[in-house]
Every structure is written in C-alpha cells, then in structure tokens.
mmCIF file of N, CA and C in Angstrom:
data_model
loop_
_atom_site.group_PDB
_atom_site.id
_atom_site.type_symbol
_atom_site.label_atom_id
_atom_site.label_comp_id
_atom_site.label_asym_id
_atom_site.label_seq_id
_atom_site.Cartn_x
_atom_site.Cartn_y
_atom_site.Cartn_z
ATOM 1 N N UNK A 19 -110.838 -42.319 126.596
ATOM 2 C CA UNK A 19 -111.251 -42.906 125.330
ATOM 3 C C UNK A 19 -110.732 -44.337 125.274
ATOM 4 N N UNK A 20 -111.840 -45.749 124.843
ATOM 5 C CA UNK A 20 -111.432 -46.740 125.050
ATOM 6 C C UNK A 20 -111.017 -47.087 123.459
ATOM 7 N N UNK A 21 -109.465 -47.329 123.553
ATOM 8 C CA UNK A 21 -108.676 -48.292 122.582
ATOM 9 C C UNK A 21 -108.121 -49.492 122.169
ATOM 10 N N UNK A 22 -108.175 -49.862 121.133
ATOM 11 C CA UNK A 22 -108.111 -51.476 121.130
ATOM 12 C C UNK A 22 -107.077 -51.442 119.669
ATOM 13 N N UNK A 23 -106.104 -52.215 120.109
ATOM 14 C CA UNK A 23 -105.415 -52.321 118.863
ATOM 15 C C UNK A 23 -105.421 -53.862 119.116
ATOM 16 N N UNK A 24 -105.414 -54.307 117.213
ATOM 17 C CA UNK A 24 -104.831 -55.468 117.091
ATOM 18 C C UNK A 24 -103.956 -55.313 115.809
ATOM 19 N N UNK A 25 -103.947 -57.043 115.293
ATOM 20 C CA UNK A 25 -102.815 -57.333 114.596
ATOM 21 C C UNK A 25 -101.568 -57.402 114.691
ATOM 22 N N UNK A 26 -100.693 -56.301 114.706
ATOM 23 C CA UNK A 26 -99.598 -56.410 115.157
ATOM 24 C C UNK A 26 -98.960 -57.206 114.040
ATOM 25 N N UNK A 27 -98.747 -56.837 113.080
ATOM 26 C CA UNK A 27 -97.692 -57.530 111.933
ATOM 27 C C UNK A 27 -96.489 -56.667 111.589
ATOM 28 N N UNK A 28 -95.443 -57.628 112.008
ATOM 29 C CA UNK A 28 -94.331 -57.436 111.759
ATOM 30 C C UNK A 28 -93.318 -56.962 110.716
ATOM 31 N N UNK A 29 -92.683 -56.412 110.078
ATOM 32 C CA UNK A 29 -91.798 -56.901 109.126
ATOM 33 C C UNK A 29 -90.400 -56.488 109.040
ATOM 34 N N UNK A 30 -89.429 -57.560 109.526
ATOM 35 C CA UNK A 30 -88.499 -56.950 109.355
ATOM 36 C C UNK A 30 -87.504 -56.604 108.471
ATOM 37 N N UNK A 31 -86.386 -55.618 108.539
ATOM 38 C CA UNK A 31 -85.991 -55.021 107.500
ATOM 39 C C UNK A 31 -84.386 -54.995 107.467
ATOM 40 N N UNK A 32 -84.255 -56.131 106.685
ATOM 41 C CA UNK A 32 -82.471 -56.570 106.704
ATOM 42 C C UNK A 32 -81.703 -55.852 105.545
ATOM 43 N N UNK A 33 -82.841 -56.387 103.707
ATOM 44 C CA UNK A 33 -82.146 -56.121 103.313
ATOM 45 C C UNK A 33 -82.980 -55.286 102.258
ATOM 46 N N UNK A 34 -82.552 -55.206 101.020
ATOM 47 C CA UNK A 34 -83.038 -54.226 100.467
ATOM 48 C C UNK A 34 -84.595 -54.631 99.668
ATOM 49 N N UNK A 35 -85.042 -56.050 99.621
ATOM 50 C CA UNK A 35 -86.248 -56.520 99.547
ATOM 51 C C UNK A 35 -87.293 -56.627 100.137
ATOM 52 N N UNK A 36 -86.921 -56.185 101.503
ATOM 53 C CA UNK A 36 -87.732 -55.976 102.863
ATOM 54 C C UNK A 36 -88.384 -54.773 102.474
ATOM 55 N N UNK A 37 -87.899 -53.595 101.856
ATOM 56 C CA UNK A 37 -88.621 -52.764 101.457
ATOM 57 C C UNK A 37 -90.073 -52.524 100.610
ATOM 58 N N UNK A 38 -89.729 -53.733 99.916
ATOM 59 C CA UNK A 38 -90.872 -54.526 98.952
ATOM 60 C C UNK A 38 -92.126 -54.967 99.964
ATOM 61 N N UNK A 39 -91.605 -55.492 100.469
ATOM 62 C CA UNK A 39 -92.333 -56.670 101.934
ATOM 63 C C UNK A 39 -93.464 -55.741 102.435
ATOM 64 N N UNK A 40 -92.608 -54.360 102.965
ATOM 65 C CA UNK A 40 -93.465 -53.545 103.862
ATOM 66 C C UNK A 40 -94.040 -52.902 102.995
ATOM 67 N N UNK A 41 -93.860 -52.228 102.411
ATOM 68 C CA UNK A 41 -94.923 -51.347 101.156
ATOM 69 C C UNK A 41 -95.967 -52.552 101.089
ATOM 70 N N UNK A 42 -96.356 -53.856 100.132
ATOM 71 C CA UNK A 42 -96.808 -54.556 100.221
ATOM 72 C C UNK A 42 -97.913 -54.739 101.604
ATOM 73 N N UNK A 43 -97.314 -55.270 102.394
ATOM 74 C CA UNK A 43 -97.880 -54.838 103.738
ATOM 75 C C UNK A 43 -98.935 -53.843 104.000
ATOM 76 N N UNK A 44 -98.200 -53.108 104.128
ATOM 77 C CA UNK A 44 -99.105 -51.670 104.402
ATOM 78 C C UNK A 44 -100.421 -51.140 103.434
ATOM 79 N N UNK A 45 -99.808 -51.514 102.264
ATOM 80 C CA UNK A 45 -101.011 -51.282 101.077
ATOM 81 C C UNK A 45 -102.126 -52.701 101.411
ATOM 82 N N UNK A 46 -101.431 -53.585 101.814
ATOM 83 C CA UNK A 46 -102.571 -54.729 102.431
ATOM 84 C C UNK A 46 -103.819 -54.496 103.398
ATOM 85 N N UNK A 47 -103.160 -53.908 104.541
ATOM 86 C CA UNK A 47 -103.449 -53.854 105.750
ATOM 87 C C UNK A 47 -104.669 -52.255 105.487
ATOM 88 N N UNK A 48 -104.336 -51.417 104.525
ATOM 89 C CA UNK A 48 -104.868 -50.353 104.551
ATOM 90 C C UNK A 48 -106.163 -50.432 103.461
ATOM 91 N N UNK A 49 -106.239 -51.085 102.785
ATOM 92 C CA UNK A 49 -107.081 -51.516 102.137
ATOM 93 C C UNK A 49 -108.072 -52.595 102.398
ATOM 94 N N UNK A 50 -107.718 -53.322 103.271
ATOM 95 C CA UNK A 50 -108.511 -54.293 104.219
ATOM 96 C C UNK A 50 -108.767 -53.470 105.326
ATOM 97 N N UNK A 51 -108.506 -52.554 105.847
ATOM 98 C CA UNK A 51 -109.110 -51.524 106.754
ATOM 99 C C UNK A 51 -110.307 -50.350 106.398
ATOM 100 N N UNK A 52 -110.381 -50.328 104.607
ATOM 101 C CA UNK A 52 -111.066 -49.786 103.968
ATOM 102 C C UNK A 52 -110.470 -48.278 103.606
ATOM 103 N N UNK A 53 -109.554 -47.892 103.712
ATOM 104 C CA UNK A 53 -108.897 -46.556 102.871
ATOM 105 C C UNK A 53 -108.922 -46.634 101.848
ATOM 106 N N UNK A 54 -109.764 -45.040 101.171
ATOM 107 C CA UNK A 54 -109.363 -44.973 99.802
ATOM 108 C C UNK A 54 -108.183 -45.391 98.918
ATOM 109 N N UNK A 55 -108.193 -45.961 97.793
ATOM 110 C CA UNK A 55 -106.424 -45.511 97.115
ATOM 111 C C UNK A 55 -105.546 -44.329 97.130
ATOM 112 N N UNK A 56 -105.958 -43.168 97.541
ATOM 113 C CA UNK A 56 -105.478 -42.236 97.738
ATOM 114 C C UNK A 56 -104.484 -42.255 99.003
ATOM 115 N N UNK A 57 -105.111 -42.750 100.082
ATOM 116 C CA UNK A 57 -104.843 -42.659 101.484
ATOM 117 C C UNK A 57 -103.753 -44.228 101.345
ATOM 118 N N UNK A 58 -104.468 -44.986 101.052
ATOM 119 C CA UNK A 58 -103.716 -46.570 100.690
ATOM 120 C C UNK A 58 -102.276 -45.866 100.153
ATOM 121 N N UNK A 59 -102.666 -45.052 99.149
ATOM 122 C CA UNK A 59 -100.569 -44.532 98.393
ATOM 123 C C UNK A 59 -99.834 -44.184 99.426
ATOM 124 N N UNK A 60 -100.650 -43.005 99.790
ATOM 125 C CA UNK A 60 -100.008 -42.396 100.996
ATOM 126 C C UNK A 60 -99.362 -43.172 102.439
ATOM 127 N N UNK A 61 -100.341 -44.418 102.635
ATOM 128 C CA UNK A 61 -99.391 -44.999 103.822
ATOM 129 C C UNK A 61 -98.437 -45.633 103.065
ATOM 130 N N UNK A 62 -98.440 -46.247 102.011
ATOM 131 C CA UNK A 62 -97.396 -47.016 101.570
ATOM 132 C C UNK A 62 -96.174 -46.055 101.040
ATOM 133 N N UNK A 63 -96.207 -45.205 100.448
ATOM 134 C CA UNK A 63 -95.597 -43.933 100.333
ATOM 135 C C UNK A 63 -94.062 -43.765 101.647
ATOM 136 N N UNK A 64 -95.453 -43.675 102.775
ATOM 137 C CA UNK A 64 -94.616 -43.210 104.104
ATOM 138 C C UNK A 64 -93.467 -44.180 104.791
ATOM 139 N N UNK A 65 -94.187 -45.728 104.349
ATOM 140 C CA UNK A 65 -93.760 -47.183 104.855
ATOM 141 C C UNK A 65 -92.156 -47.211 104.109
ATOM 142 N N UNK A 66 -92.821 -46.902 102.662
ATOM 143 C CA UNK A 66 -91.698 -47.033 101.845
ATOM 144 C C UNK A 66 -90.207 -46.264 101.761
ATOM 145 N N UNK A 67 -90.640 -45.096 102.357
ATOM 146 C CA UNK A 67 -89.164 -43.882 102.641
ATOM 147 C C UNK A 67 -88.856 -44.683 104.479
ATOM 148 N N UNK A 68 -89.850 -44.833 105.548
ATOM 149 C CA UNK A 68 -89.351 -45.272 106.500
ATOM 150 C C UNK A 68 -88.551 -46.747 106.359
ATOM 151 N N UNK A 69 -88.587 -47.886 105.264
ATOM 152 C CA UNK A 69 -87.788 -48.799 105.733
ATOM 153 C C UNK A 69 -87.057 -48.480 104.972
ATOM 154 N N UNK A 70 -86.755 -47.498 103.605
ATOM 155 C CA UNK A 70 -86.030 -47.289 102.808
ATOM 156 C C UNK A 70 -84.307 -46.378 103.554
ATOM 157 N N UNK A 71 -85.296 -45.514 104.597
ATOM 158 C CA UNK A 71 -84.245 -44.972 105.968
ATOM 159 C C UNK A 71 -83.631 -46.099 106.927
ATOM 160 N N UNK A 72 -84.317 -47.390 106.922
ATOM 161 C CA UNK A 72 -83.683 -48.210 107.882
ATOM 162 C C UNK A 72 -82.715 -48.712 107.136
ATOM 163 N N UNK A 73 -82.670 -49.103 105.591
ATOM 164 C CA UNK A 73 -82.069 -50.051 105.110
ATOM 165 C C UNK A 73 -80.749 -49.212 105.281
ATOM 166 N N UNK A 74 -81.056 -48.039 104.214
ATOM 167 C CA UNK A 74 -80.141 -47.212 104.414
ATOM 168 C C UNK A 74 -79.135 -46.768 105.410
ATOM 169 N N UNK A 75 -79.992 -46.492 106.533
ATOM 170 C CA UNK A 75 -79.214 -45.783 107.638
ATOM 171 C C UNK A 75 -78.573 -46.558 108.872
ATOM 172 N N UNK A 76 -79.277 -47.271 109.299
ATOM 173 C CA UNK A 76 -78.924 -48.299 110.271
ATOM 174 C C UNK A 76 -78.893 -50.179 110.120
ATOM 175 N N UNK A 77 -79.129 -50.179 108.340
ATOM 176 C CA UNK A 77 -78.428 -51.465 108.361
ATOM 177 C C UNK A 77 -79.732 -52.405 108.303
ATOM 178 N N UNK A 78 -80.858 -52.472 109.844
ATOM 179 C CA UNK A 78 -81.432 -53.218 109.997
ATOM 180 C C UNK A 78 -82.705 -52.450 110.996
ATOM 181 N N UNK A 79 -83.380 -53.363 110.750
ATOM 182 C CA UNK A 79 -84.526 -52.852 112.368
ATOM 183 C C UNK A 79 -85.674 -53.822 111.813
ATOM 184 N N UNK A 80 -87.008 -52.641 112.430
ATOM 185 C CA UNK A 80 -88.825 -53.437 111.993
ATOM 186 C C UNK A 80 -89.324 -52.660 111.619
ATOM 187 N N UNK A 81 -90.819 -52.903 110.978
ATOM 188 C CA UNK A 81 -91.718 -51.711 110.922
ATOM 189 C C UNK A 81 -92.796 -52.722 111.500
ATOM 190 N N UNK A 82 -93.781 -52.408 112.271
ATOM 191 C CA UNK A 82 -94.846 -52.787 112.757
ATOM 192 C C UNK A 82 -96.003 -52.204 112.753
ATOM 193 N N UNK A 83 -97.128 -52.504 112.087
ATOM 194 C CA UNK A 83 -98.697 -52.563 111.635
ATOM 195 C C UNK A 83 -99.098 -52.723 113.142
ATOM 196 N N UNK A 84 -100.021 -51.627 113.614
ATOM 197 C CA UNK A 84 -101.451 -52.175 114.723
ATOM 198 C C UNK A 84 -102.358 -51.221 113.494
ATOM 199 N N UNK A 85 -103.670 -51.852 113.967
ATOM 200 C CA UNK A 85 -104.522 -51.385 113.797
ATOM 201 C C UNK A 85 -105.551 -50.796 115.052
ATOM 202 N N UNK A 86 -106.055 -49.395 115.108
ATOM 203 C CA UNK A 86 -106.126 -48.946 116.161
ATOM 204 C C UNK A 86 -108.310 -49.007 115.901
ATOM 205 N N UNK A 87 -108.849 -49.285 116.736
ATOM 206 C CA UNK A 87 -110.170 -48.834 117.022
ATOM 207 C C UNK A 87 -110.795 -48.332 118.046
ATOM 208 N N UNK A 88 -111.066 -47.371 117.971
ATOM 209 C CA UNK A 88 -111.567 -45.978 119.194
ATOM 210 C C UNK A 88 -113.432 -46.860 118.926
ATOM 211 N N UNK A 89 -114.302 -45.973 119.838
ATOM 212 C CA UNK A 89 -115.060 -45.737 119.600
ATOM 213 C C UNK A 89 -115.545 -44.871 118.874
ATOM 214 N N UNK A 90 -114.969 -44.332 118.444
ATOM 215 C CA UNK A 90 -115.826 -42.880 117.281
ATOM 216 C C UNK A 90 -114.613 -42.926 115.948
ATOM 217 N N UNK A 91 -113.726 -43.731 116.208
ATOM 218 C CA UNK A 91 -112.755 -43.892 114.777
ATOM 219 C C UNK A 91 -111.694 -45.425 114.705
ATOM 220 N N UNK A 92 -111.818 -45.566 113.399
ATOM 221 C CA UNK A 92 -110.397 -46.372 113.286
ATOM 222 C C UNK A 92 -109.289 -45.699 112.042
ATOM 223 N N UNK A 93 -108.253 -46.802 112.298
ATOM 224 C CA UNK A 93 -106.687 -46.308 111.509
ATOM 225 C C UNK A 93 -105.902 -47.478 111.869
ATOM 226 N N UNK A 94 -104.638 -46.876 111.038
ATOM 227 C CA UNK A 94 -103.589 -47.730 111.421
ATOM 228 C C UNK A 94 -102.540 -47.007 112.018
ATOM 229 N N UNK A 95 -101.678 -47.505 112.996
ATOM 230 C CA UNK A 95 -100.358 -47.166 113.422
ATOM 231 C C UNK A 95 -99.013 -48.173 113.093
ATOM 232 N N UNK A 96 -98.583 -47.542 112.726
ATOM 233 C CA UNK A 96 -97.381 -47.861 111.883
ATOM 234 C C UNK A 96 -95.881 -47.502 112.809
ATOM 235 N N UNK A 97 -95.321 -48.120 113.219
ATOM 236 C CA UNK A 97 -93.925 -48.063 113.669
ATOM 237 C C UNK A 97 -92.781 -48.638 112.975
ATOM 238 N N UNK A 98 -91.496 -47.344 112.623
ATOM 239 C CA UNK A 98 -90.320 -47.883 112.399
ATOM 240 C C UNK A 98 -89.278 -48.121 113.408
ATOM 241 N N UNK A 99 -88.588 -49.105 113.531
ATOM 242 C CA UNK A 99 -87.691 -48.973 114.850
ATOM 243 C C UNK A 99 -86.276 -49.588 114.030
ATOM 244 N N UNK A 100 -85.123 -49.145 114.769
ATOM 245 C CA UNK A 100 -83.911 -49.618 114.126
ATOM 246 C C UNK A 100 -82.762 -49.329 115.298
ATOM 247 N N UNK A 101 -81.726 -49.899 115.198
ATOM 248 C CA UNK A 101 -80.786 -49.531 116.553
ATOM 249 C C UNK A 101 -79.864 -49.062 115.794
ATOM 250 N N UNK A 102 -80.113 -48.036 115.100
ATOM 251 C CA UNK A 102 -78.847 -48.086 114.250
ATOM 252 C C UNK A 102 -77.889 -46.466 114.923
ATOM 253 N N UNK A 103 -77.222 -45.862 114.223
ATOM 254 C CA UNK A 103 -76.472 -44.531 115.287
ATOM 255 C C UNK A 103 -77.164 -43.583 115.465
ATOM 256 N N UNK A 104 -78.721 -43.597 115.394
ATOM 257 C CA UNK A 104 -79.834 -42.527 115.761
ATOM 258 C C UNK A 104 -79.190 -41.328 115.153
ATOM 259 N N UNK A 105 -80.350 -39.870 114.855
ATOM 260 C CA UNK A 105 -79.945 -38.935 114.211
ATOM 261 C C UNK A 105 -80.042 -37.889 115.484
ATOM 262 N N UNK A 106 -78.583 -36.783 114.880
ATOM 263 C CA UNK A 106 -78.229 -35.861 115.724
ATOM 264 C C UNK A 106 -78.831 -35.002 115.642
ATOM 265 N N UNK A 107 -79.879 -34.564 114.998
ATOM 266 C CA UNK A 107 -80.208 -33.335 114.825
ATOM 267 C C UNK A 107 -81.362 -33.135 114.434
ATOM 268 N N UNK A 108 -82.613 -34.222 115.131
ATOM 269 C CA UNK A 108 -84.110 -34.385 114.430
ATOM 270 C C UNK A 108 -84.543 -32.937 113.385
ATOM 271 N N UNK A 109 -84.194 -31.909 114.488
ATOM 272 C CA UNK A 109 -84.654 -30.519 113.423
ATOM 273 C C UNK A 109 -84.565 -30.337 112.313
ATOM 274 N N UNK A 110 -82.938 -30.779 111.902
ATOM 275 C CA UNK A 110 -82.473 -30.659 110.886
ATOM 276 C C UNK A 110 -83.326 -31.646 109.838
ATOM 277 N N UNK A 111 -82.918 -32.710 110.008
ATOM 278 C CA UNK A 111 -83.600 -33.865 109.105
ATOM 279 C C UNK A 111 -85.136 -33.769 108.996
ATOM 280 N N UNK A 112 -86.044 -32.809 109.631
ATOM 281 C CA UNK A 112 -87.495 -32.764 109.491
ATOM 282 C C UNK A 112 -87.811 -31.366 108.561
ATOM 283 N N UNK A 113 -86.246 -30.835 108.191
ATOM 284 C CA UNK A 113 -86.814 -29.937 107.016
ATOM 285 C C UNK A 113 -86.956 -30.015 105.767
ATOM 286 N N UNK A 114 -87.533 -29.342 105.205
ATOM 287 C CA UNK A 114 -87.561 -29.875 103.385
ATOM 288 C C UNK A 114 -86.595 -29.577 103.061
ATOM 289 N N UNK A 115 -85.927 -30.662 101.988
ATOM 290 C CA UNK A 115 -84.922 -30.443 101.209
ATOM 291 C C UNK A 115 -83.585 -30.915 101.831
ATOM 292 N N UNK A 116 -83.575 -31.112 103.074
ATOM 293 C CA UNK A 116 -82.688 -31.798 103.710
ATOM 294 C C UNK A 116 -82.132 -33.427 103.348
ATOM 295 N N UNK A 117 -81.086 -33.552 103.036
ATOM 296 C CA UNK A 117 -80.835 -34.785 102.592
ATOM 297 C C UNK A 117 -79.310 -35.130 102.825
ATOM 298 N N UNK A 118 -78.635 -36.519 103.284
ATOM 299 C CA UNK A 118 -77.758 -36.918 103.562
ATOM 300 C C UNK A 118 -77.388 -37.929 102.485
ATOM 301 N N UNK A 119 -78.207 -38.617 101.692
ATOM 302 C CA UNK A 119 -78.109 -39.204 100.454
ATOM 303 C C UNK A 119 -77.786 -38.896 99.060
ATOM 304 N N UNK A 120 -78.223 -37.540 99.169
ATOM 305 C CA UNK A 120 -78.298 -37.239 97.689
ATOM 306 C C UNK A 120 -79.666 -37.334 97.019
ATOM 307 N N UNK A 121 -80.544 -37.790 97.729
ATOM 308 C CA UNK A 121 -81.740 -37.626 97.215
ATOM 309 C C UNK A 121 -82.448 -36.377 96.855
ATOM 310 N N UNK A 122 -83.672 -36.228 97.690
ATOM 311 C CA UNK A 122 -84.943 -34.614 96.804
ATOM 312 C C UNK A 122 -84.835 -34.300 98.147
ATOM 313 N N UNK A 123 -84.649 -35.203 99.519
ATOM 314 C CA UNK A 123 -84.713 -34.427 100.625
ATOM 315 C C UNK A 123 -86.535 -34.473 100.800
ATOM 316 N N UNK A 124 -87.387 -35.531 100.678
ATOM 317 C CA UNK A 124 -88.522 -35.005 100.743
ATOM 318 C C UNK A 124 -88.687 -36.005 101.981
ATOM 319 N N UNK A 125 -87.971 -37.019 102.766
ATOM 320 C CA UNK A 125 -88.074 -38.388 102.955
ATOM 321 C C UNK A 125 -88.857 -37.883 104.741
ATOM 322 N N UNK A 126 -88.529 -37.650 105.732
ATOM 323 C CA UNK A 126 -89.059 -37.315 106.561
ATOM 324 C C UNK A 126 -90.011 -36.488 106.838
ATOM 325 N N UNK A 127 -89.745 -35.262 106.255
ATOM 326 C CA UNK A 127 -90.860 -34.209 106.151
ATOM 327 C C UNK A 127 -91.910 -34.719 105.247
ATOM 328 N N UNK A 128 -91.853 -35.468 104.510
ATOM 329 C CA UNK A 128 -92.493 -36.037 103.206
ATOM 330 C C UNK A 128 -93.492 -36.761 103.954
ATOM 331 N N UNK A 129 -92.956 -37.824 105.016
ATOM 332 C CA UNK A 129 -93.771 -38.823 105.639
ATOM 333 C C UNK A 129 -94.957 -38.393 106.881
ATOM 334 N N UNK A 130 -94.278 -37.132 107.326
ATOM 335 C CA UNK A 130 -95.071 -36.059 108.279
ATOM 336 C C UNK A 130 -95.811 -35.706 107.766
ATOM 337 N N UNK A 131 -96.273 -34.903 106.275
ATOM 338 C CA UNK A 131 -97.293 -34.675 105.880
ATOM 339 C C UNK A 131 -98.230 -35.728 105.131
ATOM 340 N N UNK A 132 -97.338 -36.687 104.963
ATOM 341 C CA UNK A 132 -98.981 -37.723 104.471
ATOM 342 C C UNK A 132 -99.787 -38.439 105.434
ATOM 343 N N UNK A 133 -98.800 -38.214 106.795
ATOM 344 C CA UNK A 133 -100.076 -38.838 107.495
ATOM 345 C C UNK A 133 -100.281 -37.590 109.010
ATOM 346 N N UNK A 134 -101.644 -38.012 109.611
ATOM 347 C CA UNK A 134 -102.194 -37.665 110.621
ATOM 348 C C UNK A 134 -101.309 -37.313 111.930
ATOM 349 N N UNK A 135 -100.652 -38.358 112.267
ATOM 350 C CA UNK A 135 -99.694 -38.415 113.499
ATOM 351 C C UNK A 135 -98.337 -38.658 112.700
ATOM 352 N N UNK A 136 -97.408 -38.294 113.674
ATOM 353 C CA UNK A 136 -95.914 -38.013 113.543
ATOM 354 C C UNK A 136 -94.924 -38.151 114.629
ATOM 355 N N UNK A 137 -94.285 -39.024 115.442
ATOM 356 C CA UNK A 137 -93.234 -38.822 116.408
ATOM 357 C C UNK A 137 -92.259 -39.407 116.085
ATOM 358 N N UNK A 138 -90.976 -39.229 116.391
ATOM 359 C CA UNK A 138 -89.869 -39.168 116.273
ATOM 360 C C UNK A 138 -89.077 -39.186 117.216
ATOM 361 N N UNK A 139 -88.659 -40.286 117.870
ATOM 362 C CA UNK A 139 -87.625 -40.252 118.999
ATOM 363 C C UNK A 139 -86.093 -40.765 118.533
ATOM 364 N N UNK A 140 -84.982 -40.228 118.854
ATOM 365 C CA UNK A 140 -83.857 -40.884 118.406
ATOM 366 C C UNK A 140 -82.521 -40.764 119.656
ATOM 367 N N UNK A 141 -81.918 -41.714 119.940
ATOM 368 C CA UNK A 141 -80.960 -41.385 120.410
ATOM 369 C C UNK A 141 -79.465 -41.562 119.453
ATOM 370 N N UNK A 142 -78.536 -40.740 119.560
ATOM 371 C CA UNK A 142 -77.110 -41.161 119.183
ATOM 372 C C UNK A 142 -76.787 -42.469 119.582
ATOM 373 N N UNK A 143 -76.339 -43.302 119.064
ATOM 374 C CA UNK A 143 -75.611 -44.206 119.618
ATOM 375 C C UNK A 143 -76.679 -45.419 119.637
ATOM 376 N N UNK A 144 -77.739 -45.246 119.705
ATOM 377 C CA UNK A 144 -79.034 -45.935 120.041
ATOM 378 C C UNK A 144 -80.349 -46.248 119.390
ATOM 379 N N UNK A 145 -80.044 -45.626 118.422
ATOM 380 C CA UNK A 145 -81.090 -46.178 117.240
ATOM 381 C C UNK A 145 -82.549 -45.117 116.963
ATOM 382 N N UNK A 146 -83.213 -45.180 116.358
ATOM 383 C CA UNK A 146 -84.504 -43.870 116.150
ATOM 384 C C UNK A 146 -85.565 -45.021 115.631
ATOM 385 N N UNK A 147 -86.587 -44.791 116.295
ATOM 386 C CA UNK A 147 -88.198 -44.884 116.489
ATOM 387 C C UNK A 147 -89.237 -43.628 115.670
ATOM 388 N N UNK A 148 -89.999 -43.868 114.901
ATOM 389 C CA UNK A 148 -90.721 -43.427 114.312
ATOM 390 C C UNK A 148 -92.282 -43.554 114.312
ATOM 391 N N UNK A 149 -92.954 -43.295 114.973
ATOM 392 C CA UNK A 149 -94.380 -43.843 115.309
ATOM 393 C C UNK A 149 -95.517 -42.937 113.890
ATOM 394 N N UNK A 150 -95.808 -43.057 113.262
ATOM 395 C CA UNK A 150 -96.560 -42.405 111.994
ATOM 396 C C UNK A 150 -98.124 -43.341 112.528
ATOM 397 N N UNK A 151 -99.492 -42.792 111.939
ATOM 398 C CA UNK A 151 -100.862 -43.222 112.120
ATOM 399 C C UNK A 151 -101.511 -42.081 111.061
ATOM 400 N N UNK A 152 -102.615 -43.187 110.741
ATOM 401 C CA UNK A 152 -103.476 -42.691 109.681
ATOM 402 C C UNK A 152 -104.689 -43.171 110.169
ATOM 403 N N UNK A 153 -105.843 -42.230 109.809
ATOM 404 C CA UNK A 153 -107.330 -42.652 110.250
ATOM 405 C C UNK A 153 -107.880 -42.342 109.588
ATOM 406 N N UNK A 154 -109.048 -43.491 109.439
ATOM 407 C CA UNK A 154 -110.051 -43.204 108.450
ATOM 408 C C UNK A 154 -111.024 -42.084 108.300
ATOM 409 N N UNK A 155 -111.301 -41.845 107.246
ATOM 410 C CA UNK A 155 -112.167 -40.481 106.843
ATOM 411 C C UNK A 155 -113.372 -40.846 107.059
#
C-alpha cells in the first residue's frame, strides 16, 4: 500500500502553555483535513492528556502532526515523544482508573479509545513514545 505523509508540524512541550499550542494544533490540522467536530474533539482530547503526560511526567519532549494519505484513505498521525524516566509498567498505566496524579485515571486508556491506532513504547531511564492516528470516515 502506497503512503505519503506530509506536514510534519512540530510542537514542542516545555511548559505548561505548550499544552494550549498542541490542542490548538491538532484541532487545526484536523479540521483542515476535514473531520467532523466530533472526531476534531476527540483528536484534540487525545493531544491534550498526551502533552498534558509530558508536561507532567517528563518535564519536556514533542508532539508531532503527519498527515497520512493511502490510496483508499486519509488521517492524521500524531506522535508524543519525551526522554523523560519512561513508564515501568505499560500494563498497568493502560488500565482504567489507573492514576499516579490523582486524577479520574481516564488519561491513557482514554486516548486508546478515541482513536483508531495506539502504540506505546517506553523505556526506564529513557523516555516513552506514543504513536496515536485517526482516519477519516
């Protein structure tokens, strides 16, 4: 299957306004891609708990926008990346209700079900990668 991504917009995520930045972003990028408002909440939704985990957890990192076009579909792919002390226990943190903040615990599992694709790589010591994608209906 032949794929073509472009764009590639950046944003990185220092401090706690960066969070603003990327929501923004994403509701940009998804609406100029033509997603309903429904789907538009939902990526920004997902954007918004992933840099809300960077600010939080590791201090700093990116989130990065491609936009993906297949021949028979388009979407967006969305990456969080951060070097921060990666999580020990992906299992754990991908269940509901799980929370290290004090929050609802909805923040990972939350972001898995609003969109299409889901990976999750993390090392200890080494920071966690988040690859999330949404495609159009």
């Amino acid at each position: 299957m032949m794929m073509k991504t472009s764009s590639n917009v950046r944003v990185p995520i220092h401090k706690e306004l960066d969070i603003v930045r990327a929501r923004q972003v994403s509701r940009e990028l998804a609406k100029q891609l033509g997603f309903h408002t429904v789907d538009q909440a939902r990526i920004t939704t997902a954007i918004s708990e992933l840099a809300r985990n960077i600010y939080l957890y590791a201090g700093k990192g990116e989130i990065s926008f491609d936009i993906i076009d297949t021949r028979d579909r388009k979407g967006i792919m969305m990456m969080a990346a951060d070097s921060g002390p990666g999580i020990s226990d992906i299992r754990l943190v991908l269940q509901d209700g799980y929370t290290t903040s004090g929050g609802l615990g909805a923040g990972l599992p939350g972001v898995k079900r609003l969109m299409d694709e889901f990976d999750i790589q993390s090392n200890l010591g080494d920071g966690t990668i988040v690859t999330i994608s949404k495609w159009l209906q």
